[in-house]
Each structure stands twice: as structure tokens, then as C-alpha cells.
Coordinates of C-alpha atoms in Angstrom, one line a residue:
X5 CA -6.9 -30.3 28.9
X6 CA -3.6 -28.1 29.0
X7 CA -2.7 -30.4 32.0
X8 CA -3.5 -33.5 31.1
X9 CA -1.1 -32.5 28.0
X10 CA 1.7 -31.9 29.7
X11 CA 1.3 -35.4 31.8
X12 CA 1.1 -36.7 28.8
X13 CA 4.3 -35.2 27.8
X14 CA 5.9 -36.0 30.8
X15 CA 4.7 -39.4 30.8
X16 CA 5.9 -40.0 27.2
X17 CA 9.3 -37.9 27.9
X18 CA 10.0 -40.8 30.8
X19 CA 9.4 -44.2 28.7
X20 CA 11.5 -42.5 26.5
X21 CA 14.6 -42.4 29.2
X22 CA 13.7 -45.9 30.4
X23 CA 14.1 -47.6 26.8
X24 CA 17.3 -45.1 26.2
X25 CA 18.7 -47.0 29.1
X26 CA 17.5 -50.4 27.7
X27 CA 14.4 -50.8 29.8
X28 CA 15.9 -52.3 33.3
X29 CA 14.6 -52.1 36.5
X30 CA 17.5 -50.8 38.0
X31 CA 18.0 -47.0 38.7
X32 CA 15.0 -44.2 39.2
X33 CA 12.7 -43.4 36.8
X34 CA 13.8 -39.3 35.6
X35 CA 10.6 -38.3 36.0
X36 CA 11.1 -38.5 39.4
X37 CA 14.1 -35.9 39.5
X38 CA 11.2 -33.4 37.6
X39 CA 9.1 -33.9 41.1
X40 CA 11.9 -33.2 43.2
X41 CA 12.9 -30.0 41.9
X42 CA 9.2 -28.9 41.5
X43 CA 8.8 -29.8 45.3
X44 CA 12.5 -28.0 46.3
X45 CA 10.8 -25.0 44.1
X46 CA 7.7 -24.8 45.6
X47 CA 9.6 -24.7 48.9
X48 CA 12.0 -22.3 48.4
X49 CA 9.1 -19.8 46.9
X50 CA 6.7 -20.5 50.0
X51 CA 10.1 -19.8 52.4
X52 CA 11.1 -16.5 50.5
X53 CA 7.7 -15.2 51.2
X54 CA 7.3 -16.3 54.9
X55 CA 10.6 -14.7 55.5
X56 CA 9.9 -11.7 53.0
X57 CA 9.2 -8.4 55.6
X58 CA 5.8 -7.9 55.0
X59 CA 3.1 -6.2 56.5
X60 CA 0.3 -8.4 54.9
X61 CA -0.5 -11.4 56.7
X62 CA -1.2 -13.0 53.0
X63 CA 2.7 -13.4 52.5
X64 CA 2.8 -15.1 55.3
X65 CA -0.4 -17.3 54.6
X66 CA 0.4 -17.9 51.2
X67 CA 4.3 -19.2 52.3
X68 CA 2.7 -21.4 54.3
X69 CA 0.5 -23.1 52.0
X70 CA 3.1 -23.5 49.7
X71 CA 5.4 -25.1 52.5
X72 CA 1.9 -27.9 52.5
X73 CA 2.3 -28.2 48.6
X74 CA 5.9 -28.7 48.2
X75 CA 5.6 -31.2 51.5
X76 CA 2.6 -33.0 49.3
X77 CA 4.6 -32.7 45.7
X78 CA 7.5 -34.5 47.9
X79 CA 5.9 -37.2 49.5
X80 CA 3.7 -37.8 47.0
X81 CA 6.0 -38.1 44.5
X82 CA 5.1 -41.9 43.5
X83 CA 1.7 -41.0 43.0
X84 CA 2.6 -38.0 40.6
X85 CA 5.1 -39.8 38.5
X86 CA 2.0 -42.6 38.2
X87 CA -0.2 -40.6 37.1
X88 CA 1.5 -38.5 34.5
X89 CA 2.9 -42.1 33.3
X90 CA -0.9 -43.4 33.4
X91 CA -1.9 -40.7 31.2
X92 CA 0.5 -41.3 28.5
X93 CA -0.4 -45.0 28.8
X94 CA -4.2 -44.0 28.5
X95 CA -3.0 -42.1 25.3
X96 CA -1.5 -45.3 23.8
X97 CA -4.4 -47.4 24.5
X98 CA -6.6 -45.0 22.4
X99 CA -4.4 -45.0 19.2
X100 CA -3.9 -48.5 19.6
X101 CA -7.4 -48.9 20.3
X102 CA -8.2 -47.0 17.0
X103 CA -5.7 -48.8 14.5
X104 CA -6.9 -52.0 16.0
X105 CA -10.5 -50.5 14.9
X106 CA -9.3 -49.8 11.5
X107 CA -7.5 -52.7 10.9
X108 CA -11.0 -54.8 11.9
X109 CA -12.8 -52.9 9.9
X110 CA -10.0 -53.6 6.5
X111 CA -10.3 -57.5 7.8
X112 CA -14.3 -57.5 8.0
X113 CA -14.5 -56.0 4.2
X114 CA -12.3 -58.7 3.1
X115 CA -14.4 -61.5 5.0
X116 CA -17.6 -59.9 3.5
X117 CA -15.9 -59.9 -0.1
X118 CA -14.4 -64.0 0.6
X119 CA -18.2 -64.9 2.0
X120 CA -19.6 -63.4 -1.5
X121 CA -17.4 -64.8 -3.7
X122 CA -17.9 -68.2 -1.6
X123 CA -21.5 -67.9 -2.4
X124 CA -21.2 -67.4 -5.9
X125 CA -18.6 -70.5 -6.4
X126 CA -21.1 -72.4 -5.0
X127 CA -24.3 -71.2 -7.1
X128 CA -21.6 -71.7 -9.8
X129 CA -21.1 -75.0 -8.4
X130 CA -25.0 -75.8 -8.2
X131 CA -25.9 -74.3 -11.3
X132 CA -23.3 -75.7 -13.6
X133 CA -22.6 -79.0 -11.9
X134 CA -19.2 -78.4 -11.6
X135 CA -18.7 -78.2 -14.9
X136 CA -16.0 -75.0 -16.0
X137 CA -16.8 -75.0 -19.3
X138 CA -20.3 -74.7 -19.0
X139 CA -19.9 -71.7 -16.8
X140 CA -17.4 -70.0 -19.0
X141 CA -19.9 -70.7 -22.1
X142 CA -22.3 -69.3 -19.6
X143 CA -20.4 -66.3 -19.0
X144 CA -19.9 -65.4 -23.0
X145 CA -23.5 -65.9 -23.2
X146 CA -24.2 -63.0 -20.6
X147 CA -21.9 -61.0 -21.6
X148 CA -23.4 -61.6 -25.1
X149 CA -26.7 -60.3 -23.6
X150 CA -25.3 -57.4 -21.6
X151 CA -23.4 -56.1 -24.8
X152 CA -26.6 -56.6 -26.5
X153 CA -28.7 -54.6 -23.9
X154 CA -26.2 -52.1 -23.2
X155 CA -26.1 -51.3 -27.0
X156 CA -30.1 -50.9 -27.3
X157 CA -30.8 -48.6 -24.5
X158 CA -27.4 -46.4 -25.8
X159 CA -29.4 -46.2 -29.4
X160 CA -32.1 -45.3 -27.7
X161 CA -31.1 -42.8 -24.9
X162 CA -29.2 -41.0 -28.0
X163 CA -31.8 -41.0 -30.1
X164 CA -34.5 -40.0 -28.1
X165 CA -32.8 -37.4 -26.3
X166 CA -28.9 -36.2 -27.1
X167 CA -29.6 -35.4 -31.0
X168 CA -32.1 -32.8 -30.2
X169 CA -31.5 -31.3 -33.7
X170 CA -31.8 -34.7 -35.4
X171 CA -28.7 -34.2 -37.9
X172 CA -27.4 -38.0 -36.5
X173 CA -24.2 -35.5 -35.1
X174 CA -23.6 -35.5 -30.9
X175 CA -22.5 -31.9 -31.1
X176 CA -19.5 -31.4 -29.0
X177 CA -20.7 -27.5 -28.3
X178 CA -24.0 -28.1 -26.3
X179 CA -24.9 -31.9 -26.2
X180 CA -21.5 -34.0 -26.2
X181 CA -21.9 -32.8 -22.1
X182 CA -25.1 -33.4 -21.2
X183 CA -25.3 -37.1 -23.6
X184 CA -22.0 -38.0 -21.1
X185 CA -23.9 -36.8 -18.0
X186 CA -27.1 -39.4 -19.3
X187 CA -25.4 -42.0 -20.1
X188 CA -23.8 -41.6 -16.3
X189 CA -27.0 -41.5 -14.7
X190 CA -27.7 -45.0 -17.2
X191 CA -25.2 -46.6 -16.2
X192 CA -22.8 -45.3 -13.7
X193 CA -24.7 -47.6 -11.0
X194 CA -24.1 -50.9 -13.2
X195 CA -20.4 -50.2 -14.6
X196 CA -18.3 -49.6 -11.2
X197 CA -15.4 -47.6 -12.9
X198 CA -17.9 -45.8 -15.2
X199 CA -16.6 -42.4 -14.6
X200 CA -12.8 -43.7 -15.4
X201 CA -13.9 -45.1 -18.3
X202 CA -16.0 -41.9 -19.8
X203 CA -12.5 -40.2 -18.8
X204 CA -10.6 -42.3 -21.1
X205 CA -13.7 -41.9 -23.9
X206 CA -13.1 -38.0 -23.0
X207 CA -9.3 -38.8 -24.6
X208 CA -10.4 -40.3 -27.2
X209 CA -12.7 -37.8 -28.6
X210 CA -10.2 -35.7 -28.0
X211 CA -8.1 -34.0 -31.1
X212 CA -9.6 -36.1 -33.3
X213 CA -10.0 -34.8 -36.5
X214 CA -13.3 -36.3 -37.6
X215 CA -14.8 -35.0 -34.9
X216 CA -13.3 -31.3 -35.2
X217 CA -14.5 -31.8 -38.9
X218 CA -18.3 -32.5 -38.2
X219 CA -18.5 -30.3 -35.7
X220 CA -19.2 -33.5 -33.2
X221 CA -19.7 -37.6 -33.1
X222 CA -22.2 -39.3 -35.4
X223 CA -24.8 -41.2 -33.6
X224 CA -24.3 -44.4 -34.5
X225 CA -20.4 -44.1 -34.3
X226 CA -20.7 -42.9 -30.4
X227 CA -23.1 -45.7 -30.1
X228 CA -20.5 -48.4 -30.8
X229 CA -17.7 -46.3 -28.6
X230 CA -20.0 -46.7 -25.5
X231 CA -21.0 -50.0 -26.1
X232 CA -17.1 -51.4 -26.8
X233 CA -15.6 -48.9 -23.7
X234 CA -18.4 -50.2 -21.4
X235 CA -16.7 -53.9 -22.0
X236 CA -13.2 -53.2 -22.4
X237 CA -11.4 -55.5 -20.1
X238 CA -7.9 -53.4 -20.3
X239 CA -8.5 -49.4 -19.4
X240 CA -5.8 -48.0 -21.0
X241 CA -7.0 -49.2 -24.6
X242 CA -10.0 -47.6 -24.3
X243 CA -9.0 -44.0 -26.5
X244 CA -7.4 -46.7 -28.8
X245 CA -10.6 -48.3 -29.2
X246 CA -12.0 -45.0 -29.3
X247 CA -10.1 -43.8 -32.2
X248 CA -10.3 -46.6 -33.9
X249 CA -14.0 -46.8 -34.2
X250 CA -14.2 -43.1 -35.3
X251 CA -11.3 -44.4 -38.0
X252 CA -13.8 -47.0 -39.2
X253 CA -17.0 -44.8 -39.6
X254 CA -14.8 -42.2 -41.4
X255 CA -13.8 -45.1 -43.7
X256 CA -17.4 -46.1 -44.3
X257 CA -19.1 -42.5 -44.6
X258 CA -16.0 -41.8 -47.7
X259 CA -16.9 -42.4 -51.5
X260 CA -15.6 -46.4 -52.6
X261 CA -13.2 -44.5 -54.6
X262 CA -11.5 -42.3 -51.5
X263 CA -11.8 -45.5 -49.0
X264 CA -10.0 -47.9 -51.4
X265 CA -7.0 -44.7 -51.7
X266 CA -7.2 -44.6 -48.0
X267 CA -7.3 -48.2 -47.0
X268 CA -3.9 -48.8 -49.5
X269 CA -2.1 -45.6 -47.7

């Protein structure tokens, strides 16, 4: 691995040199100067030991063989410079190979999403006779329905299981947490951004006073803030909306008398 590195180095280190001087044909590659002073090197250290007064054959064995290897490096010198270049080559196929992947993979979930929304238009098409009105009175109608449905099973998730003490308060102690973390396994399949939105219900509840004051959120109030946060269109109104509903339920749970003084203020 260490040495298929360092041809990659090498080989990356020459195309470097060859675009510096602008890519021509003309002139040797540098690598090439690396393989002649590796082969000079190799020579040199192979004649100092043949020469080197020794006793020990190996000196003389050894210079020998490293005469053969700087005689190979040298006229093989083509063959090296190919191969260190072939490796770096090898190297850019991969990452091109892989961002070509990637890039496939962006373009195939944008052809899935076109093909669906193809196929919709055209049960649109089917369905409404190519009539836009009647879809979009279609649409209201739905989302008429989902509001509907969404509101029901909030009433009765809370009811049945979030106001364990039955005092029609979501106690932000012990069951604001686990009402959020029901209503998450209700619907955190259907609404995509659900945990976004809970976020931004999370805002809203928090610091306001009529919740510090009971203690928590009445039932019915936190049954409107799911049901209107579920279906706002715009994400950063939601701890508008949130405050807003809690304003209204305040207003309704005061005296006439008190409401009237608070509605002129």
C-alpha cells in the first residue's frame, strides 16, 4: 500500500510538471530525471561495496546485484515512469468513478420524484377532467377532512392518555413530554417535518405566562395548537399561532367583565 502511495505521488507530482509547462509534447517528462538518479544511486551504492575491502563475499554479492538493479531501474525507465503515472491515473478514475456515482444517484431521485408527480398530474387529469377548479375545490375538501381527522384522534389520544390526572391541564412537569413523544409516534409518519414543527410548538409554549400560571396547557387549548401547527403552511408562524391560541383560551376561561377590560386594552 505504502508503495503504490508514493506512485501515486509520483505520478500526480509529474502531470503536475506537464500542465506547469502547458501540457506539450515537447521536452521529457521529470519523472524521468527521478529514475535516473535512483538508477545512478543504486549504482554508485552497489560499486562502493564491490570495491569496499571486505572479507565477506556478501559485499561483493550484494554490489553486484545492485549493479543488476540500477542496470534494470535504467533501462527500464519507460516502464517505471508508466506505471507510477498509471497509478495516479487508476486513482482518478475511482474519484471520478465515485462522483459520477453520486451524481447518478442525485439525478435518479429527481427522475423518481418527476415520474411521481407525472403520475399524479395525470390521476389529476383523469379524475377531474382537466378541470383546475374542481381539483383545487377537491383539495379544500381534503384538507377539510384531514383537519377534521387530525383534530379527532388529537382529542382523543389526549384524553385517553396525556391527562392522567383528569384536571383538563397537559402538565408541563411529567406529561407535556411524553403527550409530545405520542403525538410523534401519531403522526410523525404522516406529517414529513413533524419534528420541526413540535420544535416550533416547543417555542411557543415556551415563556408563556398562561402556561407558567396553570402549571401546564388546557386540553382543549393544546388540542387546537396541534391541529392549526400540523397545517400551517408557513413554519416560522407557527409559535405565533401558538401564542395566539393560548391568547384566545385565556380570553374565554376570564369573567365577561375581565375579557371585555382586556379585549379594550
Amino acid at each position: 500500500r505504502a508503495a503504490r502511495r508514493f506512485a501515486e505521488d509520483l505520478g500526480r507530482w509529474s502531470l503536475a510538471e506537464e500542465v506547469e509547462r502547458g501540457g506539450g509534447s515537447e521536452g521529457i517528462n521529470p519523472l524521468y530525471y527521478v529514475v535516473y538518479a535512483l538508477s545512478v544511486f543504486i549504482f554508485a551504492v552497489g560499486l562502493f561495496m564491490y570495491v569496499m575491502p571486505s572479507i565477506s563475499i556478501t559485499h561483493r554479492l550484494t554490489g553486484t546485484a545492485l549493479f543488476a538493479c540500477g542496470l534494470f531501474v535504467l533501462t527500464n525507465s519507460d516502464l517505471l515512469v508508466t506505471s507510477a503515472r498509471l497509478a495516479y491515473q487508476v486513482v482518478r478514475l475511482r474519484e471520478s468513478t465515485a462522483e459520477f456515482g453520486r451524481h447518478l444517484e442525485a439525478n435518479a431521485g429527481e427522475l423518481r420524484r418527476l415520474h411521481k408527480a407525472e403520475q399524479g398530474l395525470r390521476e389529476v387529469e383523469a379524475r377531474f377532467e382537466s378541470d383546475v377548479r374542481k381539483a383545487i375545490r377537491e383539495e379544500g375538501r381534503l384538507e377539510d377532512i384531514s383537519r377534521s381527522s387530525m383534530a379527532r384522534c388529537t382529542k382523543h389520544l389526549v384524553r385517553l392518555y396525556c391527562d392522567k390526572n383528569h384536571d383538563q391541564v397537559i402538565s408541563t412537569a411529567t406529561e407535556l413530554d411524553e403527550t409530545f413523544a405520542l403525538m410523534a409516534t401519531a403522526f410523525g409518519a404522516v406529517v414529513p417535518d413533524y419534528s420541526a414543527r413540535e420544535a416550533l410548538v416547543r417555542e411557543g409554549l415556551r415563556g408563556k405566562a398562561s402556561v407558567r400560571r396553570d402549571g401546564g396547557v388546557r386540553v382543549r387549548a393544546f388540542e387546537h395548537i396541534m391541529e392549526r401547527a400540523m397545517f400551517e403552511p408557513e413554519l416560522h408562524r407557527i409559535p405565533k399561532v401558538v401564542r395566539q391560541v393560548l391568547d384566545d383560551f385565556a380570553r374565554q376561561a376570564q369573567p365577561p367583565s375581565q375579557a371585555a377590560k382586556a379585549g379594550g386594552a
